XYZ file of C-alpha atoms in Angstrom:
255
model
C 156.638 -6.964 70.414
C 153.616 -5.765 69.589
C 152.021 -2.154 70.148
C 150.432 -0.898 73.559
C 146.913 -0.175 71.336
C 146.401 -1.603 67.737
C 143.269 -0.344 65.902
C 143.149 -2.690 63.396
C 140.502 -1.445 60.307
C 137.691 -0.718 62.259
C 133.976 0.123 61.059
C 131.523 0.431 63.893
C 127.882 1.064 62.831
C 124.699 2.562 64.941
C 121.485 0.501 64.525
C 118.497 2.177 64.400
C 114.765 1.173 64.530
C 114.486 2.068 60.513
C 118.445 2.245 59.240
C 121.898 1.681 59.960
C 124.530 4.384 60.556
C 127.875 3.738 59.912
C 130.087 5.884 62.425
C 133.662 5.132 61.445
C 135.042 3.100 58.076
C 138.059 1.196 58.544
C 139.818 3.200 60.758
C 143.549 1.819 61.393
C 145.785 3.475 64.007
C 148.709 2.306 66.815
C 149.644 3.743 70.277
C 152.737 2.995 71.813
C 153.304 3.448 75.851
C 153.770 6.988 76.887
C 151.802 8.379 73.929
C 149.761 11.087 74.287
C 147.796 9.832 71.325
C 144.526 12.442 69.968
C 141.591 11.825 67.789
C 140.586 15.302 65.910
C 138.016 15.816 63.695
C 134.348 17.550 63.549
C 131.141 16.286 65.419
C 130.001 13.129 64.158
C 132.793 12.327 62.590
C 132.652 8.862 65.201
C 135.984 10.018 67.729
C 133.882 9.333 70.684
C 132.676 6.277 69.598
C 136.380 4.867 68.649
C 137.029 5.783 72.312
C 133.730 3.884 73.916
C 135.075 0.788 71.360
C 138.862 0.882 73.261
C 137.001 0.918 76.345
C 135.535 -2.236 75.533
C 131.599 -0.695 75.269
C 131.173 -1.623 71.668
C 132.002 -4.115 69.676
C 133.391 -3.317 66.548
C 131.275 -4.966 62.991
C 134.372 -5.363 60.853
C 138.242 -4.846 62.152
C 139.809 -5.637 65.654
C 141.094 -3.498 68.320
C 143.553 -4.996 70.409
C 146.045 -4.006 73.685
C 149.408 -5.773 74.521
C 148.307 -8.089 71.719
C 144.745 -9.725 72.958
C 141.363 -8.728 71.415
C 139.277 -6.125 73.314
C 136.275 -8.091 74.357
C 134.941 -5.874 77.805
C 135.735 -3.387 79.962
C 138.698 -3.554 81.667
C 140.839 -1.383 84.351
C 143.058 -1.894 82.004
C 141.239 1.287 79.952
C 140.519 4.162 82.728
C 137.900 6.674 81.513
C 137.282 10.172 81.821
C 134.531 11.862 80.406
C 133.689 15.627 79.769
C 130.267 15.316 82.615
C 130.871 16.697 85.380
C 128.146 14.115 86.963
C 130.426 11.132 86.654
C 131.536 11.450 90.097
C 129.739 9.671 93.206
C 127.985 12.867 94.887
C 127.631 11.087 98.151
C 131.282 10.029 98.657
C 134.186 12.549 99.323
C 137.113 13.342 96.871
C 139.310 10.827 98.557
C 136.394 8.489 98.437
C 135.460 8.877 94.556
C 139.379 8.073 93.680
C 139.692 4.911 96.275
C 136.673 3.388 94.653
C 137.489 1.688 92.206
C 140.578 0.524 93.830
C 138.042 -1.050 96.370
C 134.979 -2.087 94.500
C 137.895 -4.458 91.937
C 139.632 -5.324 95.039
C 142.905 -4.338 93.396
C 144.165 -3.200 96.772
C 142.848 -3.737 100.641
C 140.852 -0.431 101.637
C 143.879 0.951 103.702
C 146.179 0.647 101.194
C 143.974 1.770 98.296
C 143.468 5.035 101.092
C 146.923 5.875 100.631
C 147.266 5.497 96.847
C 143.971 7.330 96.140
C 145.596 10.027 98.098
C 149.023 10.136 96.333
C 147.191 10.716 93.204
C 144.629 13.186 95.207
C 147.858 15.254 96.016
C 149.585 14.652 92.369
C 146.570 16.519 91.208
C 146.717 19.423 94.357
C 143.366 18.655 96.080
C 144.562 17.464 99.007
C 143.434 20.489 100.831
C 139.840 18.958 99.398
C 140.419 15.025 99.849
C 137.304 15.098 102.955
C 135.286 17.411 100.175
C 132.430 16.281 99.014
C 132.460 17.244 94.962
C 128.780 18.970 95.187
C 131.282 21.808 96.328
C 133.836 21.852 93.999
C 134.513 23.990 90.767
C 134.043 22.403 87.492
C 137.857 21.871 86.808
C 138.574 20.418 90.133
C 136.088 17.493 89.699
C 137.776 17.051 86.497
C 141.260 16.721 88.349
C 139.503 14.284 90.680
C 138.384 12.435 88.031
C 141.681 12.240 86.288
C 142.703 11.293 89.437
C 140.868 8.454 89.922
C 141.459 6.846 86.302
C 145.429 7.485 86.869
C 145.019 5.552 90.555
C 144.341 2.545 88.709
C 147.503 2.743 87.088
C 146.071 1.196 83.890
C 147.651 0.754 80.158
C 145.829 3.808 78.865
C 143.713 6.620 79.947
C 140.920 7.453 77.696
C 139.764 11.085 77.866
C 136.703 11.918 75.882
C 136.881 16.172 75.440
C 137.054 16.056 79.199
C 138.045 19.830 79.266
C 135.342 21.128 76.813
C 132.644 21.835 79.442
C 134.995 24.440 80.710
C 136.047 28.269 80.562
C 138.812 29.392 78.356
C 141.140 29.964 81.551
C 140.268 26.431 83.377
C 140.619 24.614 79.890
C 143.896 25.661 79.356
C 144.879 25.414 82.843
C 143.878 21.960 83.071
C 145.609 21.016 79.805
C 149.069 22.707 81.360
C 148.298 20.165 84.497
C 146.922 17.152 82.649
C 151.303 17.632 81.139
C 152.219 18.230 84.086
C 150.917 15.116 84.920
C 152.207 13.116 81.881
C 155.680 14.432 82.398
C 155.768 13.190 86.351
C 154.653 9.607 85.605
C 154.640 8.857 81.611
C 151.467 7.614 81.503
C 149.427 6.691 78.212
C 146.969 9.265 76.554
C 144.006 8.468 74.047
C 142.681 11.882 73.731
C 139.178 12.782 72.093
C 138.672 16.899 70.820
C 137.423 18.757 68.037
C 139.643 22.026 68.847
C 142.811 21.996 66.910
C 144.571 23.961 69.324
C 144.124 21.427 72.045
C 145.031 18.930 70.068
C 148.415 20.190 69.214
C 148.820 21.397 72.723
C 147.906 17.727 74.358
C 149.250 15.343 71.912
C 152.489 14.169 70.821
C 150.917 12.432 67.852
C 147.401 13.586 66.269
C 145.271 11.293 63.857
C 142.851 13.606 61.935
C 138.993 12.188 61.067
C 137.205 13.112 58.249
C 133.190 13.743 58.521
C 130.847 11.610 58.973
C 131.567 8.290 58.500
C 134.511 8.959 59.818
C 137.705 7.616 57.858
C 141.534 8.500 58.447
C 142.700 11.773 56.609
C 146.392 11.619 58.068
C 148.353 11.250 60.883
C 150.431 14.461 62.781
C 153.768 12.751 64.153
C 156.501 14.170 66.850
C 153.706 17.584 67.454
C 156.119 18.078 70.268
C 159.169 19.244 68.034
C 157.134 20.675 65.388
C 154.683 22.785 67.315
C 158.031 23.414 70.183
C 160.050 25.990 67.147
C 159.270 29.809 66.573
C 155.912 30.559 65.423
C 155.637 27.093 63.872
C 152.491 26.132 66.177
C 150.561 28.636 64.427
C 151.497 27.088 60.970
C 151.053 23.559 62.310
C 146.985 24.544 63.057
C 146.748 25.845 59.916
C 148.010 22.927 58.162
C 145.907 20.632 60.272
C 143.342 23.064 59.567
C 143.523 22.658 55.699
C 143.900 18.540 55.854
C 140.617 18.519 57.834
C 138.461 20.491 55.826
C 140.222 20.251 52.352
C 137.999 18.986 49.632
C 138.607 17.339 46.677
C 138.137 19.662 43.746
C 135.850 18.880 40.775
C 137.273 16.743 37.867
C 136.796 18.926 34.764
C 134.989 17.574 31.683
């Protein structure tokens, strides 16, 4: 049987008008279902763009990334994104409105019954004093939440969440990470995560794939973060170590 998400030694590469900039280099990972699966590294080291490749947005020039087995080819609500912007809600439509939508506009479900999903998952995320809201008026963490909210509506494979907490304050950040497990632990849903904070990485994800700099290239892999990260004072050490693997370099050969 094969994995939920196979990233199969992938190199994607930016074109430019005068040169060619390779983002990743043969990057190889699996997620299984339920995962709550992170990409660390620096800026620039191509995280974001592995994420935009799952979602079916770019094509990868060498390597394959497959889910349930087939090639990605397109987008699919198969892949639900969220992104850090605050603007990728629909201003004009309401917070029940913005999480029905794509139910609707993929006819996935008739419009009364993708009403009453879209507001399961408005009251999952505890806006439903807000669903008739429009999101002009909400705080910066409570669009997020309606945003999570409408990727999780869809029910799809994997949610793919690119730093979507990184716009916000300390407080709201960590708040949102405490929901967005919440969350994970009501329904078991599947995580690709995208950060450059250690500490949210060990707090979100059960397993964490470090990226080295630009091109990015696999360093290592962080398995079963839950148990390690869970023991006395051992979270500390674990950002530490993830710390050193990140930024270690290789020392000078001597003559």
């Amino acid at each position: 049987m094969p994995r939920l998400l196979e990233v199969d030694s992938v190199t994607l590469r930016y074109r430019t008008s005068d040169s060619v900039i390779t983002a990743t280099s043969k990057v190889s990972f699996d997620v299984d279902g339920s995962d709550r699966f992170v990409l660390l590294g620096p800026s620039g080291c191509g995280k974001s763009t592995i994420l935009k490749a799952v979602g079916g947005y770019l094509t990868p020039d060498e390597g394959q990334i497959r889910i349930k087995g087939a090639e990605i080819k397109r987008p699919g609500a198969d892949r639900m994104m969220v992104f850090q912007e605050f603007d990728q809600l629909l201003p004009w439509k309401t917070v029940l409105e913005n999480v029905m939508f794509p139910l609707v506009v993929t006819h996935k479900l008739n419009k009364n019954e993708a009403r009453d999903r879209a507001m399961d998952y408005v009251r999952k995320v505890h806006l439903e004093a807000f669903a008739d809201s429009y999101t002009h008026t909400l705080s910066g963490g409570m669009k997020q939440r309606v945003a999570i909210a409408r990727g999780m509506c869809m029910e799809p494979d994997i949610l793919l969440m690119d730093e979507p907490f990184a716009a916000l304050d300390a407080l709201t950040r960590q708040q949102m990470q405490d929901e967005l497990l919440q969350l994970w632990a009501d329904t078991k849903f599947t995580i690709l995560f995208v950060t450059h904070s250690i500490a949210e990485a060990i707090r979100v994800g059960n397993r964490i794939l470090l990226l080295s700099p630009h091109p990015g290239e696999v360093k290592a892999e962080v398995s079963d973060v839950d148990r390690v990260s869970s023991e006395d004072g051992s979270a500390a050490a674990l950002e530490r170590e993830i710390h050193d693997l990140l930024f270690a370099q290789a020392l000078p050969e001597h003559a």
